[in-house]
mmCIF file of C-alpha atoms in Angstrom:
data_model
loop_
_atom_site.group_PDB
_atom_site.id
_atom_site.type_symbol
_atom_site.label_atom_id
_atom_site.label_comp_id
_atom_site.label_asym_id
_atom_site.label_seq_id
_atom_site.Cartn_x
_atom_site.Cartn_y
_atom_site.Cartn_z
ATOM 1 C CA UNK A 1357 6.390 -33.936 15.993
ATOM 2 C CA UNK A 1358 3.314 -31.644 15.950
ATOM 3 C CA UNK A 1359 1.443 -34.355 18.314
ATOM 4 C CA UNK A 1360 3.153 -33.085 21.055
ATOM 5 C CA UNK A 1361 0.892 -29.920 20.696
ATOM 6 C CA UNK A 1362 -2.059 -31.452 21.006
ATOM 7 C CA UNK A 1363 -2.088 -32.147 24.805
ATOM 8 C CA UNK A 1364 -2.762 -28.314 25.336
ATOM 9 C CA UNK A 1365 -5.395 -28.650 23.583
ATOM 10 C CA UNK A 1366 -8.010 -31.081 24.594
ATOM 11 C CA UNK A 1367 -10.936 -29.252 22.814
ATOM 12 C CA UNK A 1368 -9.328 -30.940 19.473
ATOM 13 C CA UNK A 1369 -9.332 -34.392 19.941
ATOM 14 C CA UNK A 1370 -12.963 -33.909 21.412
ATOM 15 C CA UNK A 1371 -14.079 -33.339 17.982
ATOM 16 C CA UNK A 1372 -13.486 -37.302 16.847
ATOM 17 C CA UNK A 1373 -15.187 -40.454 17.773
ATOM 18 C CA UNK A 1374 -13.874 -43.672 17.946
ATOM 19 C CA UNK A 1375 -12.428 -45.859 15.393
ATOM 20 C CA UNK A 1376 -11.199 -49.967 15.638
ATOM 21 C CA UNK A 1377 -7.592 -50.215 14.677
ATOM 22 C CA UNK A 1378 -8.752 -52.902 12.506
ATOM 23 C CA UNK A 1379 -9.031 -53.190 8.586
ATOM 24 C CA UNK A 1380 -11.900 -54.960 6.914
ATOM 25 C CA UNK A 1381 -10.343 -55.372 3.495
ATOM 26 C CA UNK A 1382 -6.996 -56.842 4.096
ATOM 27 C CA UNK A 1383 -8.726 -58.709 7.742
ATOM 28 C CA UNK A 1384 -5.478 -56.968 9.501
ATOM 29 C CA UNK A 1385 -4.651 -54.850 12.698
ATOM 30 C CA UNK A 1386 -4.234 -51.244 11.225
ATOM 31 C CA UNK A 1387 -0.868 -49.847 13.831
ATOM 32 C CA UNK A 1388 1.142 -51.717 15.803
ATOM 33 C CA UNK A 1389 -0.824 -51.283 19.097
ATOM 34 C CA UNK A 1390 2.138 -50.237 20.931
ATOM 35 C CA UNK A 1391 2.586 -47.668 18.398
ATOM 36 C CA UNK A 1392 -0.737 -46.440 19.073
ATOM 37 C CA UNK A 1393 -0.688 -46.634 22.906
ATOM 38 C CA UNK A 1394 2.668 -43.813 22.056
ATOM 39 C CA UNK A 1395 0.517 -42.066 20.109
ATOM 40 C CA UNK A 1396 -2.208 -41.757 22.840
ATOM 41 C CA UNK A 1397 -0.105 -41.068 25.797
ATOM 42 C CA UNK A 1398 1.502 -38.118 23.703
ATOM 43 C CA UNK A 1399 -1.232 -36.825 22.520
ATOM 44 C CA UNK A 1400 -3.344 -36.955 26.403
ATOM 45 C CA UNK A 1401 -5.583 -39.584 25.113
ATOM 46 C CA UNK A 1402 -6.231 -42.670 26.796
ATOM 47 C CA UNK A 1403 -5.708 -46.067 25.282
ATOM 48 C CA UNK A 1404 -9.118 -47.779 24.994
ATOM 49 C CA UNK A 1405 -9.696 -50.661 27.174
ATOM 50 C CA UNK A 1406 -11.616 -53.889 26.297
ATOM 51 C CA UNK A 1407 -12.006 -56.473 23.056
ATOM 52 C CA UNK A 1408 -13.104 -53.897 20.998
ATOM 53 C CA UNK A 1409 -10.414 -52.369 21.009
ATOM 54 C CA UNK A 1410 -11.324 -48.589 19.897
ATOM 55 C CA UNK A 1411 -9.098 -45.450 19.600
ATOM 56 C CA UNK A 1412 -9.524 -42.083 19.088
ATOM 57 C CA UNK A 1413 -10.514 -41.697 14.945
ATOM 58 C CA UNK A 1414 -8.607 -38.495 14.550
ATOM 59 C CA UNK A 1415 -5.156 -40.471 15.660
ATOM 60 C CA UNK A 1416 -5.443 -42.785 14.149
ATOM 61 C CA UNK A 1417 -6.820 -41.802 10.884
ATOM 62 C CA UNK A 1418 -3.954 -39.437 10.537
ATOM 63 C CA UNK A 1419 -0.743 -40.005 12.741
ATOM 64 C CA UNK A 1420 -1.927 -43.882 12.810
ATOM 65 C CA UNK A 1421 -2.444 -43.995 9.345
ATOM 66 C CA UNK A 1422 1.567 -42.688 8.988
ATOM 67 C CA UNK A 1423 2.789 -45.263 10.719
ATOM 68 C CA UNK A 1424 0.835 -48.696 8.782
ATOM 69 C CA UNK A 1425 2.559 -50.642 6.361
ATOM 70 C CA UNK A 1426 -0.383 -53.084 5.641
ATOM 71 C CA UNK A 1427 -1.387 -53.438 1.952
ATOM 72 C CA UNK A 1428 -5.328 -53.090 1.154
ATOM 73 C CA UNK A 1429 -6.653 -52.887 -1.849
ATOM 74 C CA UNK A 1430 -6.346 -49.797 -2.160
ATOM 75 C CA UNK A 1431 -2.709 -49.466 -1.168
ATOM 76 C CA UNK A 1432 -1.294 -48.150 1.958
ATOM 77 C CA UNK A 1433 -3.553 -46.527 4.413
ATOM 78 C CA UNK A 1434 -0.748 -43.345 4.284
ATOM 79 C CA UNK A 1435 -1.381 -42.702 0.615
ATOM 80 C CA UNK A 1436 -4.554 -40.103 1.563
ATOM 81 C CA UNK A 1437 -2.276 -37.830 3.351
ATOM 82 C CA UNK A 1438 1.057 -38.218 1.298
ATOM 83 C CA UNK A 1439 -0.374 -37.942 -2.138
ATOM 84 C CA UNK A 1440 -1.528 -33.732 -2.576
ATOM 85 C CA UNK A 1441 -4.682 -35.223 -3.676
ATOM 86 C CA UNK A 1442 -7.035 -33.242 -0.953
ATOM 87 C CA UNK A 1443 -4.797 -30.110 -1.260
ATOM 88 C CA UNK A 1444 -5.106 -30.256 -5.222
ATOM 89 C CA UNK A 1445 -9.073 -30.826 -5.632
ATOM 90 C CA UNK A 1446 -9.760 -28.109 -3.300
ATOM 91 C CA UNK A 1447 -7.343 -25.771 -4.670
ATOM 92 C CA UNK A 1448 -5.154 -25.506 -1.602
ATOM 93 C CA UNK A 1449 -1.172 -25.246 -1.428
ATOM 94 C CA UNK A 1450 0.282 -28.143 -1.785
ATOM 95 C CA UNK A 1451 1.120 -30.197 1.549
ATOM 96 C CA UNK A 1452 -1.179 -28.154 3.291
ATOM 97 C CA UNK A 1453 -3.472 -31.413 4.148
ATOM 98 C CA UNK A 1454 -0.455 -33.415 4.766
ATOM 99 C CA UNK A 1455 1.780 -34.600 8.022
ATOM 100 C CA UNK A 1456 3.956 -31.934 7.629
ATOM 101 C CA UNK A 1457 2.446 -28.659 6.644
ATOM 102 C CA UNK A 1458 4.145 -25.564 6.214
ATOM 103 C CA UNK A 1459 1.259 -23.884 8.319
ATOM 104 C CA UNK A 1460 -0.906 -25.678 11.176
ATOM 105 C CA UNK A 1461 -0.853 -28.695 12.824
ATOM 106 C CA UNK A 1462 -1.705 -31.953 11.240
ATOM 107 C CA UNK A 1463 -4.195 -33.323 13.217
ATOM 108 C CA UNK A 1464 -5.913 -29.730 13.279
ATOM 109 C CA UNK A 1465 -5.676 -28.749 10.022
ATOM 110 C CA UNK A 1466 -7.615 -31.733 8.661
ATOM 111 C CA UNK A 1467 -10.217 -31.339 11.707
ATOM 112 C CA UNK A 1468 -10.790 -27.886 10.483
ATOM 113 C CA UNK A 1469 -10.923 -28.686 7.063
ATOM 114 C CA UNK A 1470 -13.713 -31.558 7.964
ATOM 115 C CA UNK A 1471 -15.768 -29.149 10.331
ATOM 116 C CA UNK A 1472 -15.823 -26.643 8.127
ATOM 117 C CA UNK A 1473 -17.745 -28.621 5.498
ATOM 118 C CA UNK A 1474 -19.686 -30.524 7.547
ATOM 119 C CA UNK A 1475 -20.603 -29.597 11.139
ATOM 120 C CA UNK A 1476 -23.622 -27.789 11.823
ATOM 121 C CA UNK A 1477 -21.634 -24.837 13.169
ATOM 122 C CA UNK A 1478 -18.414 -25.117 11.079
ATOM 123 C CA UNK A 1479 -14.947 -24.920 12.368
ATOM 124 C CA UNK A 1480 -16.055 -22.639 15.585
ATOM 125 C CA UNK A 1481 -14.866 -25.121 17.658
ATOM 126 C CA UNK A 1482 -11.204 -26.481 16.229
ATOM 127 C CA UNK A 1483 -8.586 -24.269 18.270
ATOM 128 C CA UNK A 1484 -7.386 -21.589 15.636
ATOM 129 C CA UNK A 1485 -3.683 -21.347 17.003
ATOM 130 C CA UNK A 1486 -3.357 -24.805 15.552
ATOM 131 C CA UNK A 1487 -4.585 -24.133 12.052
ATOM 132 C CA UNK A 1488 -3.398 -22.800 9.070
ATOM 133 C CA UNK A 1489 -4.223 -19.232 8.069
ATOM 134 C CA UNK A 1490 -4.932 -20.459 4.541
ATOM 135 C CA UNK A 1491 -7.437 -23.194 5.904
ATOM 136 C CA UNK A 1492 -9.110 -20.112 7.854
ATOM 137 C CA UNK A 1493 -9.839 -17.951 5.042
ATOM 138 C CA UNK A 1494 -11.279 -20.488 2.507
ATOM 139 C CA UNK A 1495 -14.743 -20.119 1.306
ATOM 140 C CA UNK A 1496 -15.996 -23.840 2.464
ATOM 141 C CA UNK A 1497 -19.498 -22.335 2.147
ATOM 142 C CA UNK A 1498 -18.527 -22.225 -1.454
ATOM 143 C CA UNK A 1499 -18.247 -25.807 -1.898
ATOM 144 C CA UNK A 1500 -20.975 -28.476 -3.221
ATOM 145 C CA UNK A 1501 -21.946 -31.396 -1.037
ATOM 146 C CA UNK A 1502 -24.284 -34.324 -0.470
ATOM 147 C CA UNK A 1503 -25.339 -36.021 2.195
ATOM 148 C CA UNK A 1504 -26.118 -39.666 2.880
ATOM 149 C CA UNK A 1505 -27.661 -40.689 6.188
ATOM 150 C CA UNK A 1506 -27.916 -43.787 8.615
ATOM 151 C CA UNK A 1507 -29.488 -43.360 11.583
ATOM 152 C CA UNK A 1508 -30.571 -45.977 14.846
ATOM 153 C CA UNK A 1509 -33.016 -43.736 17.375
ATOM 154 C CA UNK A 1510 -30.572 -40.818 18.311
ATOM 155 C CA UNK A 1511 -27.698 -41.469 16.628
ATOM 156 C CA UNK A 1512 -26.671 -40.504 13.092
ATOM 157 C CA UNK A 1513 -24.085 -41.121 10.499
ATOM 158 C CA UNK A 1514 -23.377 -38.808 8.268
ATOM 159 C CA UNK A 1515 -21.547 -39.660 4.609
ATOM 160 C CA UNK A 1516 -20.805 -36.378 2.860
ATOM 161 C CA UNK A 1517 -19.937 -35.873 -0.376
ATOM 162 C CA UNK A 1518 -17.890 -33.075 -1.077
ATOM 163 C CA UNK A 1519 -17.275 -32.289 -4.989
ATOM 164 C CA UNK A 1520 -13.630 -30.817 -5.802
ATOM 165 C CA UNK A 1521 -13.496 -27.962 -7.444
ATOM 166 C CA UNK A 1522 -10.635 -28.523 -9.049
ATOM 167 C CA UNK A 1523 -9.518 -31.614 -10.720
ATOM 168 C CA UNK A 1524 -6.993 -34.090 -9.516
ATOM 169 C CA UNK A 1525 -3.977 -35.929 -10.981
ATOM 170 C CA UNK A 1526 -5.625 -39.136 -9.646
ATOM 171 C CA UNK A 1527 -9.103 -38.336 -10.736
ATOM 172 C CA UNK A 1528 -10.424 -38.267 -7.714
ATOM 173 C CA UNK A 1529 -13.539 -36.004 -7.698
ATOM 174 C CA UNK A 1530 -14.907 -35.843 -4.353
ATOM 175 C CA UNK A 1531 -14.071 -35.910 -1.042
ATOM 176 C CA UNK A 1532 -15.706 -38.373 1.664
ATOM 177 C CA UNK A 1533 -16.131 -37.099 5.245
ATOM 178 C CA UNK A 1534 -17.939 -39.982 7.732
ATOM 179 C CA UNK A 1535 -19.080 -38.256 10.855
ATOM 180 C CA UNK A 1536 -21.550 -38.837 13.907
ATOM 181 C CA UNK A 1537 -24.541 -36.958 15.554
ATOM 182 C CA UNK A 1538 -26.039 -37.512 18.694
ATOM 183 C CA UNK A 1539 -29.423 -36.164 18.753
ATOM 184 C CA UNK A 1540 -29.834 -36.345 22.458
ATOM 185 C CA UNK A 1541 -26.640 -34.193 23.164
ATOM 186 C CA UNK A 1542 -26.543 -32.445 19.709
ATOM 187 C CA UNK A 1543 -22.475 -33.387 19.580
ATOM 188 C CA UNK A 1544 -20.636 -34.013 16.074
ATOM 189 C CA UNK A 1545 -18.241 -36.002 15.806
ATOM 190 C CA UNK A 1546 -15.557 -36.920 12.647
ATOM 191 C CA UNK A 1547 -14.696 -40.462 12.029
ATOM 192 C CA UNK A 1548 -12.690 -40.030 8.729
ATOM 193 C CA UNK A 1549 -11.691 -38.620 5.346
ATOM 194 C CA UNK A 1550 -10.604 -39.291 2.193
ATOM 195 C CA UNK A 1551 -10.957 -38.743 -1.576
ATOM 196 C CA UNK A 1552 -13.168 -41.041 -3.438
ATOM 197 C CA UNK A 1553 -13.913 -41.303 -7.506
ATOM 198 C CA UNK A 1554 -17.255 -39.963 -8.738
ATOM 199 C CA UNK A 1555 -18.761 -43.681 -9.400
ATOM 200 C CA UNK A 1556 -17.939 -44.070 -5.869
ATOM 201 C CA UNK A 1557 -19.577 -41.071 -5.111
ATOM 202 C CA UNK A 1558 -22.342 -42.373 -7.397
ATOM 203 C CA UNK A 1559 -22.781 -45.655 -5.954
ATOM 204 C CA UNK A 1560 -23.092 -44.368 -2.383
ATOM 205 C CA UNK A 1561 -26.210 -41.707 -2.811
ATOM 206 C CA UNK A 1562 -27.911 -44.936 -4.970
ATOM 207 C CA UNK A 1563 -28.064 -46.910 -2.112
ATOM 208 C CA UNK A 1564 -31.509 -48.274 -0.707
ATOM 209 C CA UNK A 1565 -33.600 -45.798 0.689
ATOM 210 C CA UNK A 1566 -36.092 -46.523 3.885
ATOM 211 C CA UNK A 1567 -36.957 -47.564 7.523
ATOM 212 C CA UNK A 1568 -35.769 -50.923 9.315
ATOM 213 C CA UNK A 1569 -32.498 -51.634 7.129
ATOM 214 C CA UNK A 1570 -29.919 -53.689 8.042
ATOM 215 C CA UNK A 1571 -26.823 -51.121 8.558
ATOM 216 C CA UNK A 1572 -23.558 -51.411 10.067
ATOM 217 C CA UNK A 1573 -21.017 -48.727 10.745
ATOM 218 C CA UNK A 1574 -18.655 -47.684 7.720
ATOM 219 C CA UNK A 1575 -15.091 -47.291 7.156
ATOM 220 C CA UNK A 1576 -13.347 -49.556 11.171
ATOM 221 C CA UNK A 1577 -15.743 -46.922 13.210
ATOM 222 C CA UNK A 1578 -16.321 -47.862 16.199
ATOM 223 C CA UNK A 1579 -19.310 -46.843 19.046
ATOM 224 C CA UNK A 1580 -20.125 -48.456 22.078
ATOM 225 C CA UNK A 1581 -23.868 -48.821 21.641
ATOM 226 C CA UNK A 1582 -23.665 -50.236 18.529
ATOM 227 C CA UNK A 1583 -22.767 -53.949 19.298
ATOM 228 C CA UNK A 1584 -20.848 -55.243 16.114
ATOM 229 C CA UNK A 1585 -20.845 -52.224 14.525
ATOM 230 C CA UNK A 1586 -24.278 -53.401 12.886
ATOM 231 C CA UNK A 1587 -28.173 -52.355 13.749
ATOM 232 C CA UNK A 1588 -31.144 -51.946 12.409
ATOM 233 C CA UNK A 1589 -32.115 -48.258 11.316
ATOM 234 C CA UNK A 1590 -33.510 -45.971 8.494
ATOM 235 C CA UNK A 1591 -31.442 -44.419 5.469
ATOM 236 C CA UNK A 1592 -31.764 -41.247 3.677
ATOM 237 C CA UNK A 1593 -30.041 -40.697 0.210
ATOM 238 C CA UNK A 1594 -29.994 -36.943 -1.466
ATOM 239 C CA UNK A 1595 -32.360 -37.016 -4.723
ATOM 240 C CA UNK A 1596 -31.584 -37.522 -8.299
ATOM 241 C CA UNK A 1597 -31.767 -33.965 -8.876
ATOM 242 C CA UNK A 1598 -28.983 -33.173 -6.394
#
């Protein structure tokens, strides 16, 4: 498998925070978590130690996510990456964002394809030897997005809203990147993907705007400071007109 390849580069896995191998929905461990330790040791990334139990996003979000046979609602976790959803609405080949690419690495092609669309300085940073030429030469400055944040002191999270351009066989219409900012280091870092339906879409940029909210972190992320992934912090939504 293309995990393998990502020991050499260290630089890539850098670019993810941490996620809890632990689903909200269906109240269920995510991956086996001797399926995940593999994962880790292959890839050079350490298992994480304590109760809460957090592991690198980017593994398991993808790789992880390969391996779960829970049911949620909204079927298995794999679906996102099997289904040519991503590759469709964007207008890319075909299996492109999937676990087996003609072109790239897994892991790396869908951290490039996040970076791109969100990070302040793009994909600069994903190592190109690992991506797909086609992924390279896209126009992500082309692309529409909105932006929903949450933020406690220095820290950020970031909900982005990325329109397709193209339409879907699902009807999916956007694509949802959740990401992290630290304000006191300036480091980004991805926590997940997937597409989303437009009244999803809708829903999120309607949701109560101001200062001392009661937040919590979205979608199993985990950070350390953050004890049960809930705090008290101020949220900005993009305006009507966006």
């Amino acid at each position: 498998k293309d995990i393998d390849q990502i020991r050499l580069y260290p630089e890539l896995l850098d670019q993810w925070g941490l996620s809890r191998n632990f689903d909200s929905g269906a109240q269920l461990e995510i991956v086996p978590k001797e399926i995940l330790e593999s994962l880790g040791k292959r890839a050079g990334w350490p298992h994480g130690q304590g109760p809460s139990s957090s592991y690198h996003a980017g593994l398991l979000h993808t790789y992880g996510y390969m391996e779960s046979t829970i049911q949620t609602p909204y079927g298995l976790k794999r679906e996102r990456w099997v289904r040519p959803t991503i590759a469709e609405g964007l207008g890319l080949t075909i299996g492109l964002c999937g676990p087996e690419p003609m072109q790239g690495n897994f892991l790396a092609n869908i951290s490039y394809l996040a970076a791109a669309l969100v990070f302040r300085n793009g994909a600069q940073d994903i190592p190109s030897d690992l991506v797909s030429p086609e992924l390279q030469e896209y126009q992500w400055k082309d692309l529409q997005g909105t932006r929903v944040e949450e933020r406690c002191g220095a820290l950020a999270w970031h909900i982005d809203l990325i329109a397709f351009p193209r339409p879907t066989r699902t009807g999916e219409s956007h694509l949802l990147i959740y990401s992290q900012e630290d304000a006191t280091t300036g480091k980004e870092r991805l926590l997940t993907l997937f597409p989303i339906f437009g009244d999803v879409a809708t829903g999120l940029c309607k949701l109560p705007e101001g200062e001392n909210l009661n937040l919590s972190l979205r979608y199993n992320a985990y950070h350390p400071d953050i004890k049960d992934g809930k705090f008290v912090g101020k949220r900005v939504c993009p305006k009507a007109s966006e």
